[in-house]
Short mmCIF file of C-alpha atoms and ligand atoms in Angstrom, two decimals:
data_model
loop_
_atom_site.label_atom_id
_atom_site.label_comp_id
_atom_site.label_asym_id
_atom_site.label_seq_id
_atom_site.Cartn_x
_atom_site.Cartn_y
_atom_site.Cartn_z
CA MET A 1 -78.63 60.86 -77.00
CA VAL A 2 -75.38 58.77 -76.53
CA LYS A 3 -73.36 58.67 -73.55
CA LYS A 4 -69.58 58.99 -73.76
CA ILE A 5 -67.89 56.59 -72.70
CA HIS A 6 -63.98 57.71 -72.56
CA PRO A 7 -63.04 61.06 -74.87
CA LYS A 8 -59.55 58.87 -76.34
CA LEU A 9 -62.66 57.09 -77.82
CA GLU A 10 -64.37 60.05 -79.20
CA ASP A 11 -60.74 61.85 -80.45
CA PRO A 12 -58.28 58.80 -80.67
CA VAL A 13 -54.76 59.72 -80.90
CA GLU A 14 -52.92 58.77 -83.98
CA SER A 15 -50.21 56.19 -83.51
CA GLU A 16 -46.97 57.51 -83.86
CA SER A 17 -45.11 57.45 -87.47
CA TRP A 18 -41.75 54.85 -87.34
CA THR A 19 -39.93 58.07 -88.74
CA GLU A 20 -40.43 60.46 -85.10
CA GLY A 21 -37.45 60.84 -83.40
CA ILE A 22 -34.78 59.25 -85.55
CA GLU A 23 -32.69 62.63 -85.49
CA GLN A 24 -31.02 61.35 -82.36
CA PRO A 25 -30.42 58.10 -84.17
CA LEU A 26 -29.28 59.60 -87.10
CA ALA A 27 -26.64 61.41 -85.70
CA LEU A 28 -24.78 58.57 -83.43
CA MET A 29 -24.87 57.03 -86.87
CA GLU A 30 -22.87 60.09 -88.45
CA GLN A 31 -20.33 60.14 -85.11
CA VAL A 32 -18.45 57.00 -85.81
CA ASP A 33 -18.16 54.52 -89.23
CA GLU A 34 -19.57 51.59 -89.38
CA ASP A 35 -17.85 48.71 -88.75
CA PHE A 36 -19.39 45.94 -87.35
CA ALA A 37 -16.10 43.17 -86.80
CA SER A 38 -16.11 43.41 -83.04
CA THR A 39 -19.83 42.71 -83.00
CA ALA A 40 -19.47 40.07 -85.25
CA GLU A 41 -16.79 38.61 -83.21
CA LEU A 42 -20.28 38.21 -80.55
CA ALA A 43 -21.43 35.31 -83.03
CA ASN A 44 -22.69 32.88 -80.31
CA HIS A 45 -21.69 33.52 -77.59
CA SER A 46 -23.89 34.01 -74.15
CA VAL A 47 -24.09 37.11 -72.62
CA ILE A 48 -23.27 37.15 -68.54
CA SER A 49 -21.63 40.20 -67.79
CA ALA A 50 -21.60 43.78 -69.06
CA LYS A 51 -17.95 43.09 -68.60
CA GLN A 52 -17.63 41.39 -71.50
CA PHE A 53 -18.01 43.94 -74.07
CA SER A 54 -14.97 46.06 -75.09
CA ARG A 55 -15.24 49.62 -75.64
CA ASP A 56 -15.89 48.82 -79.66
CA GLN A 57 -18.65 46.87 -79.42
CA LEU A 58 -20.36 48.45 -77.38
CA ILE A 59 -20.30 51.64 -79.62
CA GLN A 60 -20.77 49.71 -82.73
CA LEU A 61 -23.92 47.91 -81.66
CA CYS A 62 -25.31 50.57 -80.72
CA ARG A 63 -24.61 52.06 -84.11
CA LEU A 64 -26.07 48.53 -85.62
CA ALA A 65 -28.91 49.74 -83.29
CA ALA A 66 -29.67 53.06 -85.10
CA LYS A 67 -29.45 51.59 -87.62
CA PHE A 68 -32.28 49.55 -87.07
CA GLU A 69 -34.45 52.59 -85.44
CA THR A 70 -33.48 54.76 -88.80
CA GLN A 71 -33.93 51.76 -91.52
CA GLN A 72 -37.05 50.04 -91.39
CA SER A 73 -36.41 48.18 -93.79
CA PHE A 74 -33.00 47.13 -92.71
CA GLY A 75 -32.09 43.35 -91.80
CA GLN A 76 -35.78 42.33 -92.20
CA PHE A 77 -36.18 38.71 -90.68
CA PRO A 78 -33.07 37.39 -90.70
CA LEU A 79 -34.10 35.17 -87.61
CA THR A 80 -36.74 33.58 -89.57
CA GLY A 81 -37.00 29.51 -88.23
CA LYS A 82 -35.37 30.38 -85.50
CA ILE A 83 -36.81 30.15 -81.70
CA LEU A 84 -36.52 32.18 -78.38
CA ILE A 85 -36.94 30.33 -75.49
CA SER A 86 -38.20 33.05 -73.03
CA ALA A 87 -37.43 32.18 -69.80
CA PHE A 88 -38.92 34.87 -67.16
CA TYR A 89 -39.43 33.61 -63.73
CA GLU A 90 -39.63 37.35 -62.48
CA PRO A 91 -41.77 39.73 -62.90
CA SER A 92 -41.05 42.18 -65.66
CA THR A 93 -42.51 44.34 -67.47
CA ARG A 94 -39.78 45.76 -70.22
CA THR A 95 -37.45 43.33 -70.91
CA ARG A 96 -39.48 40.41 -71.52
CA LEU A 97 -42.13 42.04 -74.31
CA SER A 98 -38.76 44.17 -75.64
CA PHE A 99 -37.42 40.52 -76.60
CA GLU A 100 -40.49 39.12 -77.75
CA SER A 101 -41.20 42.02 -79.61
CA VAL A 102 -37.21 42.43 -80.69
CA TRP A 103 -37.68 38.57 -81.75
CA GLN A 104 -40.15 38.69 -83.59
CA ARG A 105 -39.77 41.79 -84.97
CA LEU A 106 -36.44 40.07 -87.11
CA GLY A 107 -39.06 37.49 -87.78
CA GLY A 108 -38.01 34.47 -85.25
CA ASP A 109 -40.92 32.31 -83.32
CA ILE A 110 -41.06 32.15 -79.73
CA ILE A 111 -41.92 29.90 -76.27
CA THR A 112 -41.73 31.28 -73.56
CA ILE A 113 -41.78 29.68 -69.61
CA THR A 114 -43.00 32.29 -67.10
CA ASP A 115 -42.85 29.81 -64.20
CA PRO A 116 -40.69 27.39 -63.21
CA ALA A 117 -43.07 25.48 -61.59
CA THR A 118 -44.83 24.39 -64.54
CA THR A 119 -41.54 22.45 -65.65
CA GLY A 120 -39.98 19.80 -64.55
CA ILE A 121 -38.06 21.93 -62.03
CA ALA A 122 -41.58 20.98 -59.51
CA LYS A 123 -40.49 17.57 -59.65
CA GLY A 124 -37.25 17.89 -59.03
CA GLU A 125 -35.13 17.95 -62.30
CA SER A 126 -32.08 20.25 -62.17
CA LEU A 127 -31.03 23.34 -63.99
CA SER A 128 -29.06 21.47 -66.21
CA ASP A 129 -31.43 18.63 -67.07
CA VAL A 130 -33.06 21.94 -67.89
CA ALA A 131 -30.64 23.21 -69.85
CA GLU A 132 -29.96 20.21 -72.42
CA MET A 133 -33.38 19.83 -73.42
CA MET A 134 -33.26 23.69 -74.44
CA ASN A 135 -30.30 22.66 -76.43
CA HIS A 136 -32.90 21.13 -78.45
CA TYR A 137 -35.60 23.40 -78.79
CA GLY A 138 -34.61 26.80 -79.27
CA ASP A 139 -31.62 29.08 -80.49
CA VAL A 140 -31.00 31.47 -77.94
CA VAL A 141 -32.02 31.42 -74.38
CA VAL A 142 -33.50 34.36 -72.49
CA LEU A 143 -33.10 34.52 -68.85
CA ARG A 144 -34.62 36.06 -65.93
CA ASP A 145 -33.40 34.72 -62.78
CA THR A 146 -33.63 35.22 -58.72
CA ASN A 147 -30.76 32.86 -58.26
CA GLU A 148 -28.02 34.48 -58.85
CA GLN A 149 -26.11 31.03 -60.13
CA ALA A 150 -28.38 30.05 -62.51
CA ILE A 151 -27.08 31.06 -65.50
CA TYR A 152 -24.23 29.94 -64.52
CA GLU A 153 -25.27 26.28 -63.75
CA MET A 154 -27.01 26.24 -67.60
CA LEU A 155 -23.81 27.88 -69.06
CA GLU A 156 -22.18 24.73 -68.42
CA VAL A 157 -24.58 22.48 -70.28
CA LEU A 158 -25.92 24.53 -73.26
CA ARG A 159 -24.61 24.41 -76.76
CA ILE A 160 -26.72 27.36 -77.75
CA PRO A 161 -26.48 30.90 -75.68
CA ILE A 162 -28.23 32.64 -73.03
CA ILE A 163 -28.76 36.10 -72.48
CA ASN A 164 -28.52 37.17 -68.55
CA ALA A 165 -32.30 39.41 -68.71
CA GLY A 166 -31.13 39.79 -64.97
CA ASN A 167 -29.96 37.29 -61.97
CA GLY A 168 -30.43 38.38 -59.11
CA THR A 169 -28.82 41.17 -57.92
CA ASP A 170 -26.07 39.70 -59.76
CA GLU A 171 -26.23 42.13 -63.44
CA HIS A 172 -28.47 43.44 -65.90
CA PRO A 173 -26.12 43.77 -68.95
CA THR A 174 -28.67 44.41 -72.46
CA GLN A 175 -30.35 46.71 -69.73
CA ALA A 176 -27.31 48.76 -69.59
CA LEU A 177 -26.36 48.30 -73.95
CA ALA A 178 -30.47 50.50 -73.86
CA ASP A 179 -28.87 52.66 -71.08
CA MET A 180 -25.34 53.85 -73.69
CA TYR A 181 -27.72 53.75 -76.28
CA ALA A 182 -29.99 56.59 -74.28
CA ILE A 183 -26.80 58.04 -72.99
CA PHE A 184 -25.07 58.30 -76.71
CA LYS A 185 -28.27 59.64 -79.16
CA TRP A 186 -28.19 62.52 -76.75
CA ARG A 187 -24.79 63.36 -76.72
CA PRO A 188 -23.40 61.50 -79.54
CA GLN A 189 -19.88 62.61 -79.39
CA LEU A 190 -19.40 60.63 -76.41
CA MET A 191 -18.08 57.72 -78.11
CA GLN A 192 -15.57 59.52 -79.71
CA ASP A 193 -11.64 58.60 -77.81
CA ASP A 194 -11.27 62.40 -77.80
CA VAL A 195 -13.43 64.39 -75.51
CA SER A 196 -12.59 67.60 -75.29
CA ASP A 197 -13.12 68.59 -71.33
CA ASP A 198 -15.80 71.66 -72.24
CA GLN A 199 -17.81 68.74 -74.03
CA LYS A 200 -17.22 65.98 -70.80
CA VAL A 201 -20.10 65.18 -68.57
CA MET A 202 -20.36 64.55 -64.95
CA MET A 203 -23.42 61.65 -64.28
CA GLY A 204 -25.51 61.24 -60.80
CA ILE A 205 -26.67 57.44 -59.80
CA VAL A 206 -29.15 57.60 -57.97
CA GLY A 207 -28.89 53.92 -56.61
CA ASN A 208 -26.74 51.66 -55.17
CA PRO A 209 -24.17 49.50 -56.77
CA GLY A 210 -24.00 46.88 -54.57
CA ARG A 211 -27.37 45.51 -54.88
CA MET A 212 -29.06 47.08 -57.80
CA ARG A 213 -28.25 44.89 -61.18
CA THR A 214 -29.39 48.11 -63.72
CA VAL A 215 -26.26 50.00 -61.67
CA ARG A 216 -23.91 47.32 -61.73
CA SER A 217 -23.80 46.59 -65.22
CA LEU A 218 -24.18 50.06 -66.01
CA LEU A 219 -21.33 51.16 -64.43
CA LEU A 220 -18.99 48.90 -65.77
CA PHE A 221 -20.26 50.07 -69.49
CA LEU A 222 -19.42 53.79 -68.39
CA SER A 223 -16.00 52.44 -67.04
CA ARG A 224 -15.60 51.78 -71.76
CA ILE A 225 -16.13 56.24 -71.49
CA SER A 226 -14.48 56.88 -68.84
CA GLN A 227 -12.77 59.57 -70.92
CA ALA A 228 -16.00 61.46 -72.27
CA LEU A 229 -16.93 61.57 -68.07
CA ASN A 230 -15.74 64.25 -65.51
CA GLU A 231 -17.25 62.32 -63.04
CA VAL A 232 -19.89 60.04 -61.78
CA VAL A 233 -21.65 60.79 -58.38
CA ILE A 234 -23.21 57.61 -56.78
CA ILE A 235 -26.12 59.17 -54.61
CA CYS A 236 -26.85 56.53 -51.40
CA ASN A 237 -27.78 56.45 -48.25
CA THR A 238 -25.15 54.39 -47.22
CA THR A 239 -21.28 55.45 -47.01
CA GLU A 240 -20.31 51.48 -48.88
CA PRO A 241 -22.05 50.50 -51.69
CA PHE A 242 -20.07 48.81 -53.35
CA ILE A 243 -19.82 45.34 -53.30
CA ASP A 244 -15.69 43.70 -52.38
CA GLY A 245 -13.81 44.53 -55.26
CA GLN A 246 -16.44 46.41 -57.36
CA LEU A 247 -15.30 50.21 -57.00
CA GLU A 248 -11.18 49.54 -57.25
CA GLU A 249 -11.93 47.77 -60.95
CA LEU A 250 -14.01 50.94 -61.83
CA GLU A 251 -11.33 52.89 -60.73
CA ALA A 252 -9.02 50.80 -62.31
CA GLU A 253 -11.00 51.44 -65.83
CA GLY A 254 -10.41 55.11 -65.29
CA LEU A 255 -13.41 56.21 -63.82
CA LYS A 256 -14.02 58.29 -61.19
CA ILE A 257 -16.60 58.17 -58.71
CA ARG A 258 -17.76 60.03 -55.41
CA VAL A 259 -19.95 58.70 -53.16
CA THR A 260 -22.37 61.63 -51.45
CA ASN A 261 -25.55 61.38 -49.66
CA GLU A 262 -27.23 64.50 -50.97
CA LEU A 263 -29.13 64.66 -53.94
CA ASP A 264 -29.93 68.28 -54.52
CA SER A 265 -26.42 70.22 -53.68
CA GLU A 266 -25.79 67.97 -56.64
CA LEU A 267 -28.42 68.06 -59.37
CA PRO A 268 -27.72 72.14 -60.66
CA ASN A 269 -23.96 69.81 -62.19
CA LEU A 270 -25.22 66.77 -63.26
CA ASP A 271 -26.08 66.33 -67.15
CA ILE A 272 -27.37 62.78 -66.54
CA VAL A 273 -29.65 62.20 -63.74
CA TYR A 274 -30.01 57.97 -63.36
CA ILE A 275 -32.58 57.09 -60.71
CA ASN A 276 -33.37 53.38 -59.05
CA ALA A 277 -35.30 52.79 -55.76
CA ILE A 278 -35.44 49.19 -55.53
CA ALA A 279 -33.41 46.03 -55.75
CA TRP A 280 -35.41 42.68 -56.29
CA VAL A 281 -34.06 40.64 -54.26
CA GLY A 282 -35.88 37.17 -53.84
CA ASN A 283 -39.19 36.93 -53.70
CA THR A 284 -39.64 40.77 -53.32
CA TYR A 285 -37.88 44.14 -53.47
CA GLU A 286 -35.80 45.93 -51.42
CA GLU A 287 -36.11 50.03 -51.65
CA HIS A 288 -33.13 52.62 -50.77
CA GLY A 289 -32.89 55.52 -50.38
CA ILE A 290 -36.78 56.29 -50.94
CA GLU A 291 -35.89 60.06 -49.46
CA TYR A 292 -34.35 61.04 -53.17
CA LYS A 293 -37.18 61.83 -55.10
CA LEU A 294 -36.84 63.52 -58.60
CA SER A 295 -39.77 66.34 -59.16
CA ASN A 296 -40.13 69.18 -61.92
CA ASP A 297 -39.90 70.64 -58.61
CA SER A 298 -36.44 69.32 -57.86
CA PRO A 299 -32.84 71.48 -59.42
CA LEU A 300 -32.00 70.07 -62.30
CA LYS A 301 -29.43 71.32 -64.87
CA GLU A 302 -30.92 73.26 -67.53
CA GLY A 303 -30.72 70.57 -70.43
CA ALA A 304 -30.16 67.84 -68.23
CA ILE A 305 -31.80 64.21 -68.95
CA ILE A 306 -33.16 61.61 -66.52
CA LEU A 307 -32.34 58.33 -67.12
CA HIS A 308 -34.39 55.31 -64.93
CA PRO A 309 -34.80 51.46 -65.81
CA LEU A 310 -38.19 51.58 -64.88
CA ALA A 311 -40.52 50.19 -63.30
CA ARG A 312 -40.42 53.28 -60.97
CA GLY A 313 -42.03 54.67 -57.68
CA GLU A 314 -42.06 57.39 -55.75
CA GLU A 315 -38.65 58.46 -56.39
CA LEU A 316 -39.61 59.70 -60.21
CA SER A 317 -42.90 62.09 -60.26
CA THR A 318 -44.60 61.72 -63.39
CA ASP A 319 -45.01 65.43 -63.57
CA LEU A 320 -41.65 65.43 -64.80
CA ASP A 321 -43.15 62.95 -67.98
CA ASP A 322 -43.79 66.16 -69.98
CA THR A 323 -40.74 67.53 -69.65
CA GLN A 324 -37.62 67.85 -71.31
CA HIS A 325 -35.73 66.42 -68.68
CA ASN A 326 -38.05 63.33 -69.04
CA TRP A 327 -35.12 60.37 -71.33
CA TYR A 328 -36.97 57.48 -68.97
CA PHE A 329 -39.67 56.77 -71.77
CA ALA A 330 -36.85 57.14 -74.84
CA GLN A 331 -34.70 54.88 -73.32
CA ALA A 332 -37.07 52.16 -72.42
CA ARG A 333 -38.07 52.39 -76.67
CA GLY A 334 -34.47 52.45 -77.50
CA ALA A 335 -34.09 49.38 -75.57
CA VAL A 336 -35.89 47.39 -78.66
CA PHE A 337 -33.51 48.65 -81.34
CA ALA A 338 -30.26 48.15 -78.79
CA ARG A 339 -31.40 44.68 -78.18
CA MET A 340 -32.49 43.78 -81.95
CA ALA A 341 -28.84 45.28 -82.41
CA LEU A 342 -27.35 42.27 -79.94
CA MET A 343 -29.50 39.16 -80.90
CA SER A 344 -28.68 39.90 -84.72
CA SER A 345 -25.15 40.05 -83.44
CA ILE A 346 -25.18 36.68 -81.77
CA VAL A 347 -27.12 34.42 -83.88
CA ARG A 348 -25.67 34.49 -87.18
CA PHE A 349 -26.53 32.25 -89.35
N1 CP B 401 -35.55 47.78 -66.87
C1 CP B 401 -36.79 46.16 -66.60
O1 CP B 401 -35.72 45.38 -65.79
O2 CP B 401 -37.02 46.06 -66.36
P1 CP B 401 -38.30 45.42 -66.01
O3 CP B 401 -38.78 44.24 -64.56
O4 CP B 401 -40.33 45.43 -66.09
O5 CP B 401 -38.33 44.18 -67.15
#
């Protein structure tokens, strides 16, 4: 008798159909009319910060993402012949793979640097000179760099767009775009100009807005839909989690923000719970609020969704994976379509 090696080899899992879960993006598309005039303004522009996007651009990018998600043949291969320079100088699973997946799905080719020590930087070459070379070798750069300023230095010299895939503790705007795409798929009516009081939602962010680039960019996007949010509750173990001017800037956009160090007493009132516990700093990571943990025993509101930029640690128990609260995997999957929307808007021919 042949010994069984693994149950999945005997009984393989059926692969996901592309139509699985398309009801939500379809509902999103019905909520707003297609009008890509605002996203056309993104053509040939670099993306450094979530601040660069207007509310209309955010909404139309999500609508375009929904179109990519629901229409398999939509916009096929617009990037044929175009080259992405994928420069990731810091560990990444999702951002790098999803950007590279996006580019290939859109028909383009990719050249990659994963370690600056394999470039002239190891010989003392300046970032400016590296950027000047990139002008000739590719059509767009996607950069993840521990050095917050590197993207600004390269921007000075680049004549092709550069996309911020995470710059130190500063920002991660395309992650926040994926977060918003998940939120709008969950509740498409939050995209409306007028959201009635009974449709407004309470959002909790378990994390540190001063240290976590994902949270910083997300808050900037949330400030674009402040009309749809009752309150954003920051749950963290420090009383002053913001950098200079950050809170004031968000409040000036109409966002109502409260800071607390309590998690479980807030959970029964939260419609969206966003959680992250690490900030990548230099060549390692800082942990923030490791005492805050979500599990299937947490007092979550019925119908509440959990978002997490991932990678997760002990703050997010795997026993939530098979519950209705798990939107973090859908959030990561949707990042492909959100980035397709962004890249196809930036690279115009
Ligand atoms: N969300 C995110 O940035 O994940 P990676 O670090 O795996 O890219």
